[in-house]
GROMACS .gro file of C-alpha atoms in nm:
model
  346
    1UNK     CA    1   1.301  -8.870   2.585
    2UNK     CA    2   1.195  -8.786   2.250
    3UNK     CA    3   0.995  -8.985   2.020
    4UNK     CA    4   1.003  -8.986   1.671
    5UNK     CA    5   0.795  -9.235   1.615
    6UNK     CA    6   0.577  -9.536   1.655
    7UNK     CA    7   0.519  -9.867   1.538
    8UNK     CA    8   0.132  -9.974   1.438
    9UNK     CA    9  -0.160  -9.818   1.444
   10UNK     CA   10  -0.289  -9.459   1.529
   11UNK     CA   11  -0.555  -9.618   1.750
   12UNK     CA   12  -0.278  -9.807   1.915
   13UNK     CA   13  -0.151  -9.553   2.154
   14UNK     CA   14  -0.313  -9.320   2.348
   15UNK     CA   15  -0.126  -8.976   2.220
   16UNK     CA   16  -0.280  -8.753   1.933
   17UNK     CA   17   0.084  -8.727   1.777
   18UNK     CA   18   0.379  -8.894   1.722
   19UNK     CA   19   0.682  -8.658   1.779
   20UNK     CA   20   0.674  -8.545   2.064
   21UNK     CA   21   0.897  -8.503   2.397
   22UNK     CA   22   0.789  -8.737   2.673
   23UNK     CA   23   0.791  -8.514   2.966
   24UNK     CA   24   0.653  -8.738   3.313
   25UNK     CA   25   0.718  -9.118   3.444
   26UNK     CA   26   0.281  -9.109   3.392
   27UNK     CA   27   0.351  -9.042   2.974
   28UNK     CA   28   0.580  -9.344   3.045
   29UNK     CA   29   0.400  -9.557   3.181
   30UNK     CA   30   0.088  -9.486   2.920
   31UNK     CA   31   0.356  -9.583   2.643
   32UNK     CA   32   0.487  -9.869   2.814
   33UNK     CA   33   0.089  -9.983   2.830
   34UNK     CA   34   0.059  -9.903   2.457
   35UNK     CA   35   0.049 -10.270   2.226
   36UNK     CA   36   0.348 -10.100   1.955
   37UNK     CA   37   0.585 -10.269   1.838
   38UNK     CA   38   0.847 -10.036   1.841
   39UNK     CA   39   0.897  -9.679   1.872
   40UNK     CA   40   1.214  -9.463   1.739
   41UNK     CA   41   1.363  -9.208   1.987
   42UNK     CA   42   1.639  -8.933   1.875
   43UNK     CA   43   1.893  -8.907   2.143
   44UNK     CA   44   2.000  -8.568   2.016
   45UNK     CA   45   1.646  -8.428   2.083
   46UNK     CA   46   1.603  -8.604   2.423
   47UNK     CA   47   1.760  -8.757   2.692
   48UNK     CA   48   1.760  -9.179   2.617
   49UNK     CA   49   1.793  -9.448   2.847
   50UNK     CA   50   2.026  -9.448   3.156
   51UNK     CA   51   2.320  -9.645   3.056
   52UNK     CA   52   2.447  -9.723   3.423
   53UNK     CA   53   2.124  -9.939   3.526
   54UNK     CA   54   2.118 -10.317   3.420
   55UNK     CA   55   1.811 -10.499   3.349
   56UNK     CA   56   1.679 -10.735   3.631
   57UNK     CA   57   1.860 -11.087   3.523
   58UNK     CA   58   1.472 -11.259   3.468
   59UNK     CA   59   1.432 -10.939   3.212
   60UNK     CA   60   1.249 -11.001   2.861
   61UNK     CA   61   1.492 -10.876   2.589
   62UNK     CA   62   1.297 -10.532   2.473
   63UNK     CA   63   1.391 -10.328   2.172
   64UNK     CA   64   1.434  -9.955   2.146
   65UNK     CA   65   1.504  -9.843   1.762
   66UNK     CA   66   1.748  -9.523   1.791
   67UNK     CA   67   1.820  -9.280   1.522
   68UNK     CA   68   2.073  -9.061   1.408
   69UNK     CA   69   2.456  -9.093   1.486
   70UNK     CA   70   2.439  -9.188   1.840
   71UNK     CA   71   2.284  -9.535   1.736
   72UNK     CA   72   2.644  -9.600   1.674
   73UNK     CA   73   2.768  -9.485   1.978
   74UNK     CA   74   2.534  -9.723   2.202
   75UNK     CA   75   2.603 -10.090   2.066
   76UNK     CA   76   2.428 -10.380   2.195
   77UNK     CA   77   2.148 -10.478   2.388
   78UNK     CA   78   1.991 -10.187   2.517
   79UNK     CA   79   1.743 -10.165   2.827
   80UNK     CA   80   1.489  -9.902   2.972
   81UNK     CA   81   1.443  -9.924   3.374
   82UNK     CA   82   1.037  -9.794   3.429
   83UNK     CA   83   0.973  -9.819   3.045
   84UNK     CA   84   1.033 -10.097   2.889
   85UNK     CA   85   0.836 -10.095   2.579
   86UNK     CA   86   0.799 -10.453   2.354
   87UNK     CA   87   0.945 -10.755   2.405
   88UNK     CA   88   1.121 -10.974   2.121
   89UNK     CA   89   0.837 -11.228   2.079
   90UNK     CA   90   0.568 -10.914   2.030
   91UNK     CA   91   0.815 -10.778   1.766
   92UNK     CA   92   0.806 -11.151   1.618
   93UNK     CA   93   0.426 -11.147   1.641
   94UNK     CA   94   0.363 -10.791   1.481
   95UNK     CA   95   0.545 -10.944   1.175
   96UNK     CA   96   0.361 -11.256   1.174
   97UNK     CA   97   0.047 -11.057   1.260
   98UNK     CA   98   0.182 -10.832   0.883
   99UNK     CA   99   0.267 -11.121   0.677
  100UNK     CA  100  -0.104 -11.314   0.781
  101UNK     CA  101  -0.254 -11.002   0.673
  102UNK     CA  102  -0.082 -11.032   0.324
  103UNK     CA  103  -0.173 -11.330   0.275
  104UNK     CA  104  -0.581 -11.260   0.360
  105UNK     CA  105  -0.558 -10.993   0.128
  106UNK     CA  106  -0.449 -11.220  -0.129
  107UNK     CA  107  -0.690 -11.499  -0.028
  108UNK     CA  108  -1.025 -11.246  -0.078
  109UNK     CA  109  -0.907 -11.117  -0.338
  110UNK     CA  110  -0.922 -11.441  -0.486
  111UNK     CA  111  -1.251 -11.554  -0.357
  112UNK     CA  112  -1.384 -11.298  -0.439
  113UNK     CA  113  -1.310 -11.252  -0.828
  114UNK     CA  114  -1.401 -11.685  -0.839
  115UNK     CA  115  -1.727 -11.547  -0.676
  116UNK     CA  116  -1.751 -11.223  -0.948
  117UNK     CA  117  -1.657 -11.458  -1.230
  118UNK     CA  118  -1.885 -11.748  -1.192
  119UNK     CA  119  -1.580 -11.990  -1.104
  120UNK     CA  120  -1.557 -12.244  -0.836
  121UNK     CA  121  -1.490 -12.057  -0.457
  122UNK     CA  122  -1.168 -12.180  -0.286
  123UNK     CA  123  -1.313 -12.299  -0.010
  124UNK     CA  124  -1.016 -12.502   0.130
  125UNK     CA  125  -0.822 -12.190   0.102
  126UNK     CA  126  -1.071 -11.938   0.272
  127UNK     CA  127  -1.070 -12.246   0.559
  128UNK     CA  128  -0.696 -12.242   0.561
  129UNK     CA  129  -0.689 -11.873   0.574
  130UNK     CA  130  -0.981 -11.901   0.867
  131UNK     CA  131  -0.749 -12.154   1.057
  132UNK     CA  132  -0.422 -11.966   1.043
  133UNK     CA  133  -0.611 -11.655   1.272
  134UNK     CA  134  -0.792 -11.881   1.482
  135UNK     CA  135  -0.445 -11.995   1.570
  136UNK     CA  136  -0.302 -11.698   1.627
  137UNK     CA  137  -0.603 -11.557   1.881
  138UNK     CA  138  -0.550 -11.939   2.028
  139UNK     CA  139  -0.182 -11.855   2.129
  140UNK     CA  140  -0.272 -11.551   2.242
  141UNK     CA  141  -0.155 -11.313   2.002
  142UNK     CA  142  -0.406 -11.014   1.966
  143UNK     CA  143  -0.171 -10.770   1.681
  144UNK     CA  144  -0.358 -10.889   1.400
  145UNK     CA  145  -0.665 -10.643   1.457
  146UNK     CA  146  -0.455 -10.372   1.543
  147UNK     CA  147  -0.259 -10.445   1.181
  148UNK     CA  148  -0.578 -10.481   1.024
  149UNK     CA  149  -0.706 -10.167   1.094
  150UNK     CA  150  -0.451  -9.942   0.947
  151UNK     CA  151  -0.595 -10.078   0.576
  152UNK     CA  152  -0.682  -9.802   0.344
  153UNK     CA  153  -0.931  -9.676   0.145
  154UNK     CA  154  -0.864  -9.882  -0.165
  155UNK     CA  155  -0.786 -10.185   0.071
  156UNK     CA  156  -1.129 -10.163   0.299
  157UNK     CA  157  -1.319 -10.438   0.059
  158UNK     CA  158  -1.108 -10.658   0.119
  159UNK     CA  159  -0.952 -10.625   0.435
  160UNK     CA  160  -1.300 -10.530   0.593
  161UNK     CA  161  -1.366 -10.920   0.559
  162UNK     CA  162  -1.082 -11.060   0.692
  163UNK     CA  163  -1.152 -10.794   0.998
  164UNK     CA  164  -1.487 -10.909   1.032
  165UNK     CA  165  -1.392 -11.316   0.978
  166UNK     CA  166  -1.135 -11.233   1.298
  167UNK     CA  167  -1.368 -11.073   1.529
  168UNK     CA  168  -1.654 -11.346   1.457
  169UNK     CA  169  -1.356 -11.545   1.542
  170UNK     CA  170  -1.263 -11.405   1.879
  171UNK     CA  171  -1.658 -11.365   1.929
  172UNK     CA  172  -1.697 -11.745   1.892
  173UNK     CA  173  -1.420 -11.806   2.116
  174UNK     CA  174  -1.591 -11.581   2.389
  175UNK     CA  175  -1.907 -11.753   2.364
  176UNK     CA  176  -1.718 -12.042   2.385
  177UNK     CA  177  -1.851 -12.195   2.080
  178UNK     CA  178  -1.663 -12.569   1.958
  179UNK     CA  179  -1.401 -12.512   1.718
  180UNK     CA  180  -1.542 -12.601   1.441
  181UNK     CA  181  -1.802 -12.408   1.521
  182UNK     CA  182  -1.623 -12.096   1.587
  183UNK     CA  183  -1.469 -12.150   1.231
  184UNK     CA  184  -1.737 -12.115   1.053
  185UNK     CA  185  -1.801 -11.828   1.171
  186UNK     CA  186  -1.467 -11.663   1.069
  187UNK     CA  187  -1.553 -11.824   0.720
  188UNK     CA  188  -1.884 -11.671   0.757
  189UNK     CA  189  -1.726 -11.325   0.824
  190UNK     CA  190  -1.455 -11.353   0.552
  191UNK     CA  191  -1.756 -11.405   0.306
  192UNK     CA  192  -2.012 -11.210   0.411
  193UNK     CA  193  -1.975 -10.930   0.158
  194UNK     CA  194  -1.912 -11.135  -0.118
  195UNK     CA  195  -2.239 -11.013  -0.276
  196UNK     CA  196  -2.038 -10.630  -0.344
  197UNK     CA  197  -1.880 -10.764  -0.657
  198UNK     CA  198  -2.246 -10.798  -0.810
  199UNK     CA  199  -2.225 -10.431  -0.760
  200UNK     CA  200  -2.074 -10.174  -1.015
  201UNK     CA  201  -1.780 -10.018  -0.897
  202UNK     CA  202  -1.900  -9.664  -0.948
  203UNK     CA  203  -2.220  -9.699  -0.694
  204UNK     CA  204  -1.996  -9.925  -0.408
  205UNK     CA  205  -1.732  -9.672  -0.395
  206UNK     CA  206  -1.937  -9.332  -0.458
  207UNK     CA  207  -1.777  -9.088  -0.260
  208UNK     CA  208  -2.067  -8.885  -0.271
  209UNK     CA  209  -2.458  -8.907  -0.144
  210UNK     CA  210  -2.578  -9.199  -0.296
  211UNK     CA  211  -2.899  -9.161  -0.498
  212UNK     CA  212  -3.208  -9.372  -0.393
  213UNK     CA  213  -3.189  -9.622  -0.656
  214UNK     CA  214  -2.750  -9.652  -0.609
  215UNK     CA  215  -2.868  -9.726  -0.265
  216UNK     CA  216  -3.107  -9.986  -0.313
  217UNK     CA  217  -2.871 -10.160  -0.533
  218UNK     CA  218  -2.592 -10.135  -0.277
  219UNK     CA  219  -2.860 -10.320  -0.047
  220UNK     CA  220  -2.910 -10.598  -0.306
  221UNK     CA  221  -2.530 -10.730  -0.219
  222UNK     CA  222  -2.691 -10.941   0.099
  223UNK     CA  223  -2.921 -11.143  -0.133
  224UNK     CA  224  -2.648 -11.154  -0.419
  225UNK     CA  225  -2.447 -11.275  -0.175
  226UNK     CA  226  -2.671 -11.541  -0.136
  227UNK     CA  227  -2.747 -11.655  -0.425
  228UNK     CA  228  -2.354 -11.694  -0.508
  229UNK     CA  229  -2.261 -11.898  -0.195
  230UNK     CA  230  -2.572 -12.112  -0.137
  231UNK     CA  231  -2.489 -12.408  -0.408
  232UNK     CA  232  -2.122 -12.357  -0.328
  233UNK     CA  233  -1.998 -12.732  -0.240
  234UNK     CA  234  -1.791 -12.793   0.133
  235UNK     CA  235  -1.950 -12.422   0.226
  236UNK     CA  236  -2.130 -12.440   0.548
  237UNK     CA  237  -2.462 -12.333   0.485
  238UNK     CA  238  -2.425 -12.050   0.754
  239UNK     CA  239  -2.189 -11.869   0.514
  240UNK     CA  240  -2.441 -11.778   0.290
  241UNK     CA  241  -2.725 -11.712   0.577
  242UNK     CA  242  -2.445 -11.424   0.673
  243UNK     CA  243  -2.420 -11.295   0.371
  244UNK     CA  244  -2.772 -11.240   0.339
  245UNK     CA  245  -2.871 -11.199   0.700
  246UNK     CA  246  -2.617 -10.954   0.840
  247UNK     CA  247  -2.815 -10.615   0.736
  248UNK     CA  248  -3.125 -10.746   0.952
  249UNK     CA  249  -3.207 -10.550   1.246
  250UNK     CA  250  -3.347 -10.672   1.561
  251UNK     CA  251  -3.637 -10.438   1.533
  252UNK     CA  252  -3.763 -10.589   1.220
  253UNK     CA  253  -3.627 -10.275   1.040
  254UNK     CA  254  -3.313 -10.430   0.808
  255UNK     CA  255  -3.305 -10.574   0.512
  256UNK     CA  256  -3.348 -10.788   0.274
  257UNK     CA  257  -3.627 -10.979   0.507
  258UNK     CA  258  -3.709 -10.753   0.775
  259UNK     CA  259  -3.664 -11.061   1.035
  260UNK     CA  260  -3.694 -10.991   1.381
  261UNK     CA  261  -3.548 -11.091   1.693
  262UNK     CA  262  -3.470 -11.431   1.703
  263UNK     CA  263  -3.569 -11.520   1.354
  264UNK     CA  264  -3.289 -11.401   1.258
  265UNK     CA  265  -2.992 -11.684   1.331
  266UNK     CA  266  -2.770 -11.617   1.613
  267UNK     CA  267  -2.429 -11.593   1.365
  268UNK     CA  268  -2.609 -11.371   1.171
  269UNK     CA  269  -2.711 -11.149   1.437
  270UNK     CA  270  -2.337 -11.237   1.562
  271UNK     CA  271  -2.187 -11.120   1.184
  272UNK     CA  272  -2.428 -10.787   1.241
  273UNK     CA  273  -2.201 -10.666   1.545
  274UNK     CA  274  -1.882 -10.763   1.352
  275UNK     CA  275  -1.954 -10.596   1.034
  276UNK     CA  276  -2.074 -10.225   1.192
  277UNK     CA  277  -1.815 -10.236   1.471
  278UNK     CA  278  -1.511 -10.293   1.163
  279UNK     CA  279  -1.695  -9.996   0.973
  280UNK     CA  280  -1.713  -9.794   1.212
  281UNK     CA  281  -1.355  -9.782   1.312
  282UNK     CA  282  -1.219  -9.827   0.980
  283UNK     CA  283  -1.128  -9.473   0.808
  284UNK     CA  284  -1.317  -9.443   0.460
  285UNK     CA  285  -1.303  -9.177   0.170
  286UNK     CA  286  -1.595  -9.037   0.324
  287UNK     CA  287  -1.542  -9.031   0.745
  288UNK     CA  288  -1.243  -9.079   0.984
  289UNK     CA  289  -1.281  -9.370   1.162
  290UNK     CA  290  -1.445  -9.353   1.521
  291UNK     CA  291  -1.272  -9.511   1.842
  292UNK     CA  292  -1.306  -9.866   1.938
  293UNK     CA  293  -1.473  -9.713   2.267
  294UNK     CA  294  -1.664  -9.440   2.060
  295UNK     CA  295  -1.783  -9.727   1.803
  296UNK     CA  296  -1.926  -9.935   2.069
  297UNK     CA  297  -2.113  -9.641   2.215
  298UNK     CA  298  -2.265  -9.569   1.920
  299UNK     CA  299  -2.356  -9.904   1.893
  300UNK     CA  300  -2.515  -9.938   2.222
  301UNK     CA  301  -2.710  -9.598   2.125
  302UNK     CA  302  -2.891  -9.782   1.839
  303UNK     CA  303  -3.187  -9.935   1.986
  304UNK     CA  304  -3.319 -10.216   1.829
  305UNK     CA  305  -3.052 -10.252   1.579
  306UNK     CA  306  -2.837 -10.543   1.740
  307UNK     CA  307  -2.865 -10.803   1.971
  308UNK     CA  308  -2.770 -10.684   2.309
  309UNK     CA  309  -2.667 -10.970   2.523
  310UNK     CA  310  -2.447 -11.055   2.194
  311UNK     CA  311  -2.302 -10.714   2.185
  312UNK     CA  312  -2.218 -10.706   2.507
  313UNK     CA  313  -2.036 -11.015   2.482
  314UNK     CA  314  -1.882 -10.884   2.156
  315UNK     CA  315  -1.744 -10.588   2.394
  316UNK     CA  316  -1.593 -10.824   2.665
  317UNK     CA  317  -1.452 -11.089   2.348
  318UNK     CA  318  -1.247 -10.761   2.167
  319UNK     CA  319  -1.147 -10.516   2.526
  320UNK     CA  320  -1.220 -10.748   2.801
  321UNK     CA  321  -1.435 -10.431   2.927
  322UNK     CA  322  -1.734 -10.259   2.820
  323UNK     CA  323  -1.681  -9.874   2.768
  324UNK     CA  324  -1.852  -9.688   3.073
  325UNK     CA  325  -2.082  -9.484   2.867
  326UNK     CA  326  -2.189  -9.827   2.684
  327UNK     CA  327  -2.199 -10.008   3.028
  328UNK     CA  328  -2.483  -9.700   3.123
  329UNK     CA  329  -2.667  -9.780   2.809
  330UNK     CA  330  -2.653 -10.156   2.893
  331UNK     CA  331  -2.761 -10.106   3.191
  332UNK     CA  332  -3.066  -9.879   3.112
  333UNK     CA  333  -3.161 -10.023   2.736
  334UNK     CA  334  -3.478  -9.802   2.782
  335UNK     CA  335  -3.318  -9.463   2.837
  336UNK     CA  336  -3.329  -9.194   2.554
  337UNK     CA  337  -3.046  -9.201   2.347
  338UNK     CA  338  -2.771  -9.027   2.506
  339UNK     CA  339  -2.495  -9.046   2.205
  340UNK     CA  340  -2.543  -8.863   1.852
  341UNK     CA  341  -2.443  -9.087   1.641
  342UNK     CA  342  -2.377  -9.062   1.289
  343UNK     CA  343  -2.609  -9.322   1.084
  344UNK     CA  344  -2.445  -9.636   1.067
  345UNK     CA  345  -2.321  -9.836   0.838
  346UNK     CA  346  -2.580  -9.924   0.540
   0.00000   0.00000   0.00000
């Protein structure tokens, strides 16, 4: 079978490229594991489905995309014994997972300028925004990330929020934190780098080294932040510890308090995790983005930078597992560093 394409993400399939010719049943099987929501195979390139074998009668309705002239040929429903790939209601919730994603985009965009220009922040809309992706993770549906994470360069501002905002989320949930709880801190998250439009444009998206003055001014954002959301009326006041609180370290050595340990609130140290792991898997104008499994190592490598019981949890709330080289850190938090890891996000 040859595939043309696929639906989604790079990171959500296992193979390095997307035409290729599947060759095994084991290929299969890894695509039929993969959470696409479609992929396009060219009949003339590869042998398709089996037309002869009919679907078990209890079968989901799954959707192969064909192209070129034998899409014709091959009318109506169409089924693929051992590989079945998406069902009808992931196909529904990939679009959902789209237009929710349109809609956040639109959402910071607007909080944020209100925040920029001095003018009242939309809270009821950030909450509706927050409430519409709690629902989603509460049905189940787990695309939204995935959709997320395909943002680009000129998007990352923006979207990076609404990515971190959704893992708090599913964090929260995890930890099995109330509702209204665990929507504050997706507010939290969606707001938590609100402080970057205090920043001129030419230092936040310098492609090059920054300069040690750009950089402390890029560090100012957490206490900008601050200062725009702590007055803010029907804002939880844990919106603007975030924003200030999510560069502190557990060592002591973050910014803009150096707070240590516990002294630093537990949905800060929670927004922390959410706001590296996003960066670090995000592609930017200056690095390719690292795996969710590479990320997390990397991660676990930084001693003293993150709450570990949290992170673990953060591991288990986003993959269910922890990576095994993670797991070995976890397990040993006073080994050497065994990862090189590029220096994370400031």
């Amino acid at each position: 079978m040859y595939v043309c394409s696929f639906g989604g993400s790079f990171f959500s399939h296992p193979f390095w490229r997307k035409r290729f010719t599947l060759t095994s049943q084991a290929e299969v099987d890894r695509l039929r594991n993969c959470a696409i929501p479609y992929v396009e195979i060219d009949d003339e390139l590869g042998v398709g489905p089996i037309d002869e074998v009919e679907p078990d009668a209890d079968a989901e309705p799954y959707i192969v995309h064909r192209i070129g002239e034998n899409r014709d040929k091959r009318p109506g429903r169409r089924f693929i014994p051992g590989s079945r790939l998406i069902t009808r209601a992931d196909r529904v919730q990939h679009a959902r997972a789209v237009r929710t994603v349109s809609r956040a985009k639109s959402v910071v965009t607007q909080l944020f300028d209100s925040a920029r220009l001095g003018k009242a922040v939309p809270v009821a809309e950030a909450l509706s925004l927050v409430r519409e992706i709690d629902g989603m993770f509460d049905r189940g549906e787990n695309m939204l990330l995935d959709v997320i994470r395909m943002k680009t360069a000129d998007e990352y501002t923006y979207l990076h929020s609404v990515a971190v905002c959704a893992l708090m989320i599913k964090l929260a949930r995890h930890l099995g934190m109330p509702e209204t709880e665990t929507r504050e801190c997706g507010l939290a998250g969606l707001l938590h780098d609100v402080g970057k439009m205090r920043i001129p444009a030419q230092v936040l998206h310098k492609q090059g080294a920054l300069t040690d003055d750009e950089f402390e001014r890029v560090k100012s954002h957490a206490q900008e932040g601050f200062l725009m959301l702590q007055n803010v009326s029907d804002l939880p006041a844990a919106a603007a510890d975030v924003a200030r609180l999510h560069h502190e370290k557990i060592d002591g050595s973050g910014y803009p308090l150096g707070l240590a340990g516990e002294d630093i609130p537990m949905i800060a140290r929670m927004g922390a995790i959410c706001d590296v792991y996003d960066a670090l898997t995000s592609n930017r104008s200056y690095k390719t983005a690292s795996s969710p499994a590479e990320a997390l190592a990397i991660m676990y490598a930084s001693t003293g930078h993150f709450d570990r019981e949290l992170l673990q949890a953060f591991a288990l709330s986003i993959d269910g597992a922890v990576p095994a080289q993670a797991q070995s850190m976890a397990d040993c938090p006073d080994q050497e560093t065994i990862v090189t890891s590029p220096a994370l996000p400031a």
